[in-house]
Amino acid sequence: MTPINMLRAFAAALPLAAISLPALADIKDYEFRLVQSELKQGNGVTVAVQLIDKPSGKPVPDAVIFARRIDMAPDGMEMMASTIEGMPATEPGTYRFKTNLTMAGGWRLSLSAKIQGETGTLENKLILKVVP
């Protein structure tokens, strides 16, 4: 290959090298946030959280939440747990759960999720206050 042909080949390949791929996010770039941190004691209470992309501040839809637990660990009663079930979403990036908050005090909501296009598992523990 002549030097001029090598230069042409290099010049032709240059635009391809200049293409940048989107940066992959890290699972640590996401977090769940409580919509309300204080809820009224009772049965059939709805607990809502938003899944947020921390760098952009935007909600993240379509995550797969595969583990959830709610208990009174903040008040030293981790064994005091309640059933919790998923509910249909009302807006993208907001995830709702129905549970029985049988006692006033501190409750911990633990969630584990897979996020579309990301590797790893997001795990968050959120503290909420239940009032009579």
Tab-separated table of N, CA and C in Angstrom:
chain	number	residue	atom	x	y	z
A	1	MET	N	0.857	-1.163	0.000
A	1	MET	CA	0.000	0.000	0.000
A	1	MET	C	0.909	1.235	0.000
A	2	THR	N	0.598	2.138	-0.865
A	2	THR	CA	1.399	3.358	-0.970
A	2	THR	C	1.087	4.287	0.195
A	3	PRO	N	1.977	5.181	0.527
A	3	PRO	CA	1.723	6.117	1.629
A	3	PRO	C	0.451	6.939	1.421
A	4	ILE	N	0.165	7.311	0.188
A	4	ILE	CA	-1.043	8.104	-0.057
A	4	ILE	C	-2.292	7.266	0.180
A	5	ASN	N	-2.267	5.974	-0.189
A	5	ASN	CA	-3.409	5.091	0.052
A	5	ASN	C	-3.574	4.818	1.553
A	6	MET	N	-2.457	4.720	2.271
A	6	MET	CA	-2.550	4.536	3.726
A	6	MET	C	-3.185	5.764	4.359
A	7	LEU	N	-2.823	6.947	3.881
A	7	LEU	CA	-3.398	8.180	4.404
A	7	LEU	C	-4.891	8.249	4.118
A	8	ARG	N	-5.280	7.826	2.923
A	8	ARG	CA	-6.714	7.800	2.568
A	8	ARG	C	-7.475	6.815	3.466
A	9	ALA	N	-6.906	5.647	3.697
A	9	ALA	CA	-7.555	4.650	4.560
A	9	ALA	C	-7.701	5.176	5.980
A	10	PHE	N	-6.660	5.832	6.470
A	10	PHE	CA	-6.712	6.421	7.812
A	10	PHE	C	-7.785	7.506	7.881
A	11	ALA	N	-7.847	8.373	6.878
A	11	ALA	CA	-8.829	9.456	6.847
A	11	ALA	C	-10.244	8.905	6.772
A	12	ALA	N	-10.436	7.817	6.033
A	12	ALA	CA	-11.762	7.207	5.920
A	12	ALA	C	-12.204	6.601	7.250
A	13	ALA	N	-11.260	6.075	8.030
A	13	ALA	CA	-11.600	5.443	9.308
A	13	ALA	C	-11.779	6.455	10.433
A	14	LEU	N	-11.270	7.664	10.256
A	14	LEU	CA	-11.314	8.672	11.315
A	14	LEU	C	-12.727	9.002	11.796
A	15	PRO	N	-13.708	9.205	10.927
A	15	PRO	CA	-15.058	9.503	11.437
A	15	PRO	C	-15.609	8.391	12.314
A	16	LEU	N	-15.274	7.148	12.024
A	16	LEU	CA	-15.748	6.048	12.858
A	16	LEU	C	-15.139	6.128	14.253
A	17	ALA	N	-13.892	6.515	14.346
A	17	ALA	CA	-13.234	6.617	15.639
A	17	ALA	C	-13.795	7.771	16.461
A	18	ALA	N	-14.351	8.780	15.774
A	18	ALA	CA	-14.876	9.949	16.478
A	18	ALA	C	-16.263	9.713	17.054
A	19	ILE	N	-16.921	8.626	16.638
A	19	ILE	CA	-18.256	8.326	17.165
A	19	ILE	C	-18.117	7.929	18.625
A	20	SER	N	-18.887	8.592	19.471
A	20	SER	CA	-18.813	8.240	20.893
A	20	SER	C	-20.023	7.415	21.279
A	21	LEU	N	-19.788	6.421	22.057
A	21	LEU	CA	-20.860	5.585	22.569
A	21	LEU	C	-21.389	6.189	23.851
A	22	PRO	N	-22.687	6.006	24.143
A	22	PRO	CA	-23.208	6.558	25.384
A	22	PRO	C	-22.535	5.903	26.590
A	23	ALA	N	-22.283	6.692	27.590
A	23	ALA	CA	-21.659	6.161	28.804
A	23	ALA	C	-22.667	5.266	29.522
A	24	LEU	N	-22.198	4.146	29.988
A	24	LEU	CA	-23.067	3.252	30.735
A	24	LEU	C	-23.197	3.758	32.162
A	25	ALA	N	-24.402	3.723	32.661
A	25	ALA	CA	-24.636	4.145	34.030
A	25	ALA	C	-24.207	3.035	34.980
A	26	ASP	N	-24.021	3.385	36.195
A	26	ASP	CA	-23.687	2.439	37.244
A	26	ASP	C	-24.945	2.245	38.082
A	27	ILE	N	-25.129	1.067	38.624
A	27	ILE	CA	-26.318	0.803	39.442
A	27	ILE	C	-26.396	1.782	40.614
A	28	LYS	N	-25.243	2.330	41.029
A	28	LYS	CA	-25.222	3.314	42.118
A	28	LYS	C	-25.767	4.670	41.688
A	29	ASP	N	-26.039	4.830	40.384
A	29	ASP	CA	-26.614	6.082	39.878
A	29	ASP	C	-28.130	6.123	40.031
A	30	TYR	N	-28.700	5.106	40.655
A	30	TYR	CA	-30.148	5.023	40.824
A	30	TYR	C	-30.485	4.894	42.306
A	31	GLU	N	-31.677	5.385	42.659
A	31	GLU	CA	-32.149	5.195	44.025
A	31	GLU	C	-33.661	5.299	44.073
A	32	PHE	N	-34.235	4.619	45.055
A	32	PHE	CA	-35.649	4.770	45.344
A	32	PHE	C	-35.801	5.901	46.344
A	33	ARG	N	-36.869	6.685	46.183
A	33	ARG	CA	-37.206	7.750	47.129
A	33	ARG	C	-38.672	7.634	47.478
A	34	LEU	N	-38.967	7.793	48.763
A	34	LEU	CA	-40.359	7.770	49.196
A	34	LEU	C	-41.101	8.981	48.640
A	35	VAL	N	-42.329	8.768	48.179
A	35	VAL	CA	-43.170	9.879	47.760
A	35	VAL	C	-43.643	10.634	49.001
A	36	GLN	N	-43.995	9.882	50.053
A	36	GLN	CA	-44.364	10.453	51.356
A	36	GLN	C	-43.575	9.713	52.421
A	37	SER	N	-42.945	10.451	53.316
A	37	SER	CA	-42.159	9.792	54.367
A	37	SER	C	-42.968	9.596	55.640
A	38	GLU	N	-44.172	10.144	55.695
A	38	GLU	CA	-45.046	9.969	56.852
A	38	GLU	C	-46.412	9.492	56.359
A	39	LEU	N	-46.873	8.379	56.929
A	39	LEU	CA	-48.139	7.781	56.530
A	39	LEU	C	-48.996	7.514	57.750
A	40	LYS	N	-50.286	7.425	57.512
A	40	LYS	CA	-51.236	7.162	58.586
A	40	LYS	C	-51.318	5.653	58.841
A	41	GLN	N	-51.365	5.284	60.113
A	41	GLN	CA	-51.508	3.886	60.524
A	41	GLN	C	-52.819	3.328	59.976
A	42	GLY	N	-52.788	2.064	59.536
A	42	GLY	CA	-54.014	1.426	59.084
A	42	GLY	C	-53.752	0.247	58.180
A	43	ASN	N	-54.847	-0.388	57.753
A	43	ASN	CA	-54.775	-1.515	56.833
A	43	ASN	C	-54.980	-1.014	55.410
A	44	GLY	N	-54.341	-1.667	54.456
A	44	GLY	CA	-54.490	-1.295	53.053
A	44	GLY	C	-53.880	0.053	52.709
A	45	VAL	N	-52.823	0.433	53.409
A	45	VAL	CA	-52.150	1.712	53.163
A	45	VAL	C	-51.293	1.599	51.899
A	46	THR	N	-51.314	2.637	51.089
A	46	THR	CA	-50.482	2.669	49.889
A	46	THR	C	-49.180	3.398	50.188
A	47	VAL	N	-48.074	2.697	49.922
A	47	VAL	CA	-46.742	3.276	50.042
A	47	VAL	C	-46.231	3.440	48.616
A	48	ALA	N	-45.824	4.657	48.258
A	48	ALA	CA	-45.341	4.921	46.901
A	48	ALA	C	-43.888	5.380	46.945
A	49	VAL	N	-43.116	4.905	45.973
A	49	VAL	CA	-41.724	5.312	45.834
A	49	VAL	C	-41.480	5.693	44.382
A	50	GLN	N	-40.496	6.546	44.176
A	50	GLN	CA	-40.043	6.861	42.831
A	50	GLN	C	-38.653	6.280	42.661
A	51	LEU	N	-38.407	5.719	41.491
A	51	LEU	CA	-37.069	5.276	41.142
A	51	LEU	C	-36.452	6.402	40.321
A	52	ILE	N	-35.318	6.921	40.803
A	52	ILE	CA	-34.707	8.107	40.220
A	52	ILE	C	-33.320	7.792	39.657
A	53	ASP	N	-33.040	8.351	38.494
A	53	ASP	CA	-31.687	8.379	37.939
A	53	ASP	C	-31.041	9.604	38.578
A	54	LYS	N	-30.135	9.391	39.529
A	54	LYS	CA	-29.570	10.500	40.321
A	54	LYS	C	-28.878	11.576	39.475
A	55	PRO	N	-28.061	11.233	38.468
A	55	PRO	CA	-27.415	12.301	37.702
A	55	PRO	C	-28.398	13.230	36.981
A	56	SER	N	-29.476	12.671	36.440
A	56	SER	CA	-30.425	13.498	35.688
A	56	SER	C	-31.605	13.956	36.534
A	57	GLY	N	-31.877	13.240	37.637
A	57	GLY	CA	-33.039	13.558	38.462
A	57	GLY	C	-34.356	13.063	37.877
A	58	LYS	N	-34.279	12.298	36.794
A	58	LYS	CA	-35.494	11.840	36.110
A	58	LYS	C	-35.972	10.501	36.656
A	59	PRO	N	-37.301	10.289	36.661
A	59	PRO	CA	-37.850	8.990	37.078
A	59	PRO	C	-37.488	7.904	36.070
A	60	VAL	N	-37.363	6.676	36.572
A	60	VAL	CA	-36.983	5.533	35.745
A	60	VAL	C	-38.143	4.533	35.730
A	61	PRO	N	-38.786	4.353	34.575
A	61	PRO	CA	-39.891	3.390	34.490
A	61	PRO	C	-39.393	1.979	34.207
A	62	ASP	N	-40.295	1.031	34.315
A	62	ASP	CA	-40.095	-0.356	33.876
A	62	ASP	C	-39.033	-1.150	34.620
A	63	ALA	N	-38.730	-0.788	35.849
A	63	ALA	CA	-37.829	-1.611	36.656
A	63	ALA	C	-38.593	-2.849	37.114
A	64	VAL	N	-37.859	-3.901	37.372
A	64	VAL	CA	-38.470	-5.129	37.871
A	64	VAL	C	-38.109	-5.248	39.346
A	65	ILE	N	-39.095	-5.031	40.197
A	65	ILE	CA	-38.878	-5.138	41.640
A	65	ILE	C	-39.182	-6.574	42.023
A	66	PHE	N	-38.154	-7.279	42.464
A	66	PHE	CA	-38.320	-8.707	42.720
A	66	PHE	C	-38.260	-9.054	44.205
A	67	ALA	N	-37.896	-8.102	45.039
A	67	ALA	CA	-37.892	-8.360	46.482
A	67	ALA	C	-38.361	-7.099	47.197
A	68	ARG	N	-39.240	-7.299	48.146
A	68	ARG	CA	-39.747	-6.179	48.947
A	68	ARG	C	-40.111	-6.696	50.331
A	69	ARG	N	-39.848	-5.833	51.306
A	69	ARG	CA	-40.153	-6.180	52.691
A	69	ARG	C	-40.424	-4.883	53.435
A	70	ILE	N	-41.348	-4.940	54.374
A	70	ILE	CA	-41.593	-3.790	55.238
A	70	ILE	C	-41.650	-4.293	56.675
A	71	ASP	N	-40.871	-3.647	57.548
A	71	ASP	CA	-40.801	-4.078	58.948
A	71	ASP	C	-40.515	-2.876	59.842
A	72	MET	N	-40.526	-3.115	61.134
A	72	MET	CA	-40.313	-2.047	62.111
A	72	MET	C	-38.886	-2.037	62.670
A	73	ALA	N	-37.920	-2.361	61.840
A	73	ALA	CA	-36.519	-2.370	62.269
A	73	ALA	C	-36.064	-1.042	62.882
A	74	PRO	N	-36.506	0.128	62.392
A	74	PRO	CA	-36.042	1.379	63.008
A	74	PRO	C	-36.400	1.496	64.498
A	75	ASP	N	-37.460	0.808	64.909
A	75	ASP	CA	-37.865	0.825	66.320
A	75	ASP	C	-37.385	-0.420	67.058
A	76	GLY	N	-36.413	-1.139	66.470
A	76	GLY	CA	-35.852	-2.316	67.124
A	76	GLY	C	-36.745	-3.544	67.061
A	77	MET	N	-37.726	-3.550	66.164
A	77	MET	CA	-38.655	-4.683	66.052
A	77	MET	C	-38.656	-5.233	64.624
A	78	GLU	N	-37.494	-5.685	64.166
A	78	GLU	CA	-37.371	-6.185	62.804
A	78	GLU	C	-38.317	-7.349	62.526
A	79	MET	N	-38.633	-8.126	63.551
A	79	MET	CA	-39.533	-9.265	63.373
A	79	MET	C	-40.987	-8.823	63.169
A	80	MET	N	-41.285	-7.568	63.492
A	80	MET	CA	-42.629	-7.019	63.278
A	80	MET	C	-42.716	-6.582	61.814
A	81	ALA	N	-43.086	-7.517	60.967
A	81	ALA	CA	-43.156	-7.258	59.528
A	81	ALA	C	-44.605	-7.363	59.072
A	82	SER	N	-44.875	-6.775	57.937
A	82	SER	CA	-46.215	-6.826	57.371
A	82	SER	C	-46.114	-7.315	55.932
A	83	THR	N	-47.201	-7.870	55.439
A	83	THR	CA	-47.216	-8.275	54.034
A	83	THR	C	-47.215	-7.014	53.168
A	84	ILE	N	-46.653	-7.134	51.992
A	84	ILE	CA	-46.596	-6.001	51.071
A	84	ILE	C	-46.750	-6.539	49.661
A	85	GLU	N	-47.635	-5.914	48.887
A	85	GLU	CA	-47.868	-6.379	47.519
A	85	GLU	C	-47.833	-5.205	46.555
A	86	GLY	N	-47.336	-5.477	45.353
A	86	GLY	CA	-47.259	-4.453	44.328
A	86	GLY	C	-48.634	-4.064	43.812
A	87	MET	N	-48.747	-2.820	43.403
A	87	MET	CA	-49.979	-2.292	42.813
A	87	MET	C	-49.643	-1.737	41.426
A	88	PRO	N	-50.648	-1.566	40.583
A	88	PRO	CA	-50.373	-0.995	39.255
A	88	PRO	C	-49.803	0.422	39.365
A	89	ALA	N	-48.933	0.742	38.432
A	89	ALA	CA	-48.330	2.084	38.402
A	89	ALA	C	-49.348	3.099	37.893
A	90	THR	N	-49.261	4.312	38.415
A	90	THR	CA	-50.135	5.385	37.953
A	90	THR	C	-49.364	6.405	37.118
A	91	GLU	N	-48.042	6.422	37.281
A	91	GLU	CA	-47.198	7.286	36.464
A	91	GLU	C	-45.829	6.636	36.312
A	92	PRO	N	-45.151	6.897	35.191
A	92	PRO	CA	-43.850	6.262	34.943
A	92	PRO	C	-42.828	6.583	36.040
A	93	GLY	N	-42.143	5.547	36.490
A	93	GLY	CA	-41.104	5.725	37.503
A	93	GLY	C	-41.607	5.719	38.930
A	94	THR	N	-42.922	5.645	39.130
A	94	THR	CA	-43.491	5.567	40.475
A	94	THR	C	-44.011	4.151	40.693
A	95	TYR	N	-43.621	3.566	41.801
A	95	TYR	CA	-43.986	2.196	42.132
A	95	TYR	C	-44.786	2.233	43.431
A	96	ARG	N	-45.937	1.549	43.432
A	96	ARG	CA	-46.839	1.603	44.586
A	96	ARG	C	-47.017	0.211	45.178
A	97	PHE	N	-47.180	0.200	46.511
A	97	PHE	CA	-47.357	-1.045	47.250
A	97	PHE	C	-48.475	-0.872	48.257
A	98	LYS	N	-49.176	-1.968	48.500
A	98	LYS	CA	-50.230	-1.966	49.520
A	98	LYS	C	-49.754	-2.806	50.690
A	99	THR	N	-49.928	-2.265	51.903
A	99	THR	CA	-49.477	-2.963	53.097
A	99	THR	C	-50.353	-2.576	54.272
A	100	ASN	N	-50.199	-3.318	55.351
A	100	ASN	CA	-50.893	-3.001	56.607
A	100	ASN	C	-49.867	-2.444	57.584
A	101	LEU	N	-50.022	-1.181	57.904
A	101	LEU	CA	-49.140	-0.526	58.875
A	101	LEU	C	-49.883	-0.522	60.202
A	102	THR	N	-49.683	-1.584	60.963
A	102	THR	CA	-50.517	-1.872	62.129
A	102	THR	C	-50.134	-1.109	63.392
A	103	MET	N	-48.940	-0.530	63.408
A	103	MET	CA	-48.491	0.204	64.598
A	103	MET	C	-47.858	1.527	64.181
A	104	ALA	N	-48.025	2.521	65.027
A	104	ALA	CA	-47.332	3.789	64.816
A	104	ALA	C	-45.856	3.581	65.139
A	105	GLY	N	-45.008	4.348	64.476
A	105	GLY	CA	-43.569	4.268	64.732
A	105	GLY	C	-42.782	4.252	63.445
A	106	GLY	N	-41.525	3.842	63.558
A	106	GLY	CA	-40.638	3.791	62.401
A	106	GLY	C	-40.762	2.475	61.660
A	107	TRP	N	-40.866	2.544	60.364
A	107	TRP	CA	-40.936	1.370	59.504
A	107	TRP	C	-39.845	1.472	58.445
A	108	ARG	N	-39.326	0.310	58.029
A	108	ARG	CA	-38.298	0.259	56.991
A	108	ARG	C	-38.857	-0.497	55.787
A	109	LEU	N	-38.763	0.134	54.620
A	109	LEU	CA	-39.153	-0.498	53.368
A	109	LEU	C	-37.875	-0.894	52.642
A	110	SER	N	-37.703	-2.186	52.400
A	110	SER	CA	-36.526	-2.703	51.694
A	110	SER	C	-36.948	-3.155	50.302
A	111	LEU	N	-36.240	-2.672	49.284
A	111	LEU	CA	-36.568	-3.011	47.903
A	111	LEU	C	-35.319	-3.467	47.156
A	112	SER	N	-35.495	-4.460	46.285
A	112	SER	CA	-34.449	-4.911	45.375
A	112	SER	C	-35.037	-4.907	43.973
A	113	ALA	N	-34.275	-4.353	43.015
A	113	ALA	CA	-34.810	-4.217	41.663
A	113	ALA	C	-33.721	-4.392	40.615
A	114	LYS	N	-34.169	-4.792	39.449
A	114	LYS	CA	-33.342	-4.822	38.241
A	114	LYS	C	-33.830	-3.685	37.357
A	115	ILE	N	-32.870	-2.958	36.776
A	115	ILE	CA	-33.199	-1.815	35.935
A	115	ILE	C	-32.862	-2.169	34.495
A	116	GLN	N	-33.798	-1.886	33.595
A	116	GLN	CA	-33.619	-2.194	32.181
A	116	GLN	C	-32.285	-1.641	31.674
A	117	GLY	N	-31.480	-2.491	31.043
A	117	GLY	CA	-30.232	-2.072	30.430
A	117	GLY	C	-29.046	-1.948	31.376
A	118	GLU	N	-29.237	-2.239	32.648
A	118	GLU	CA	-28.152	-2.118	33.624
A	118	GLU	C	-27.815	-3.487	34.196
A	119	THR	N	-26.567	-3.654	34.591
A	119	THR	CA	-26.175	-4.883	35.267
A	119	THR	C	-26.179	-4.622	36.761
A	120	GLY	N	-26.323	-5.657	37.522
A	120	GLY	CA	-26.344	-5.523	38.971
A	120	GLY	C	-27.763	-5.357	39.493
A	121	THR	N	-27.845	-5.318	40.801
A	121	THR	CA	-29.134	-5.196	41.483
A	121	THR	C	-29.127	-3.943	42.340
A	122	LEU	N	-30.192	-3.161	42.231
A	122	LEU	CA	-30.364	-1.990	43.073
A	122	LEU	C	-31.045	-2.444	44.362
A	123	GLU	N	-30.451	-2.099	45.495
A	123	GLU	CA	-31.039	-2.416	46.794
A	123	GLU	C	-31.083	-1.146	47.623
A	124	ASN	N	-32.277	-0.792	48.091
A	124	ASN	CA	-32.449	0.391	48.934
A	124	ASN	C	-33.283	0.039	50.143
A	125	LYS	N	-32.984	0.705	51.246
A	125	LYS	CA	-33.767	0.606	52.480
A	125	LYS	C	-34.221	2.024	52.809
A	126	LEU	N	-35.530	2.208	52.868
A	126	LEU	CA	-36.108	3.530	53.107
A	126	LEU	C	-36.840	3.533	54.437
A	127	ILE	N	-36.710	4.617	55.178
A	127	ILE	CA	-37.352	4.726	56.497
A	127	ILE	C	-38.554	5.653	56.384
A	128	LEU	N	-39.683	5.180	56.891
A	128	LEU	CA	-40.871	6.023	56.925
A	128	LEU	C	-41.456	6.026	58.323
A	129	LYS	N	-42.225	7.055	58.606
A	129	LYS	CA	-42.836	7.208	59.914
A	129	LYS	C	-44.338	6.983	59.772
A	130	VAL	N	-44.861	6.169	60.671
A	130	VAL	CA	-46.301	5.883	60.690
A	130	VAL	C	-46.883	6.564	61.921
A	131	VAL	N	-47.926	7.349	61.691
A	131	VAL	CA	-48.572	8.086	62.784
A	131	VAL	C	-49.975	7.569	62.993
A	132	PRO	N	-50.480	7.675	64.250
A	132	PRO	CA	-51.840	7.189	64.531
A	132	PRO	C	-52.900	8.012	63.808
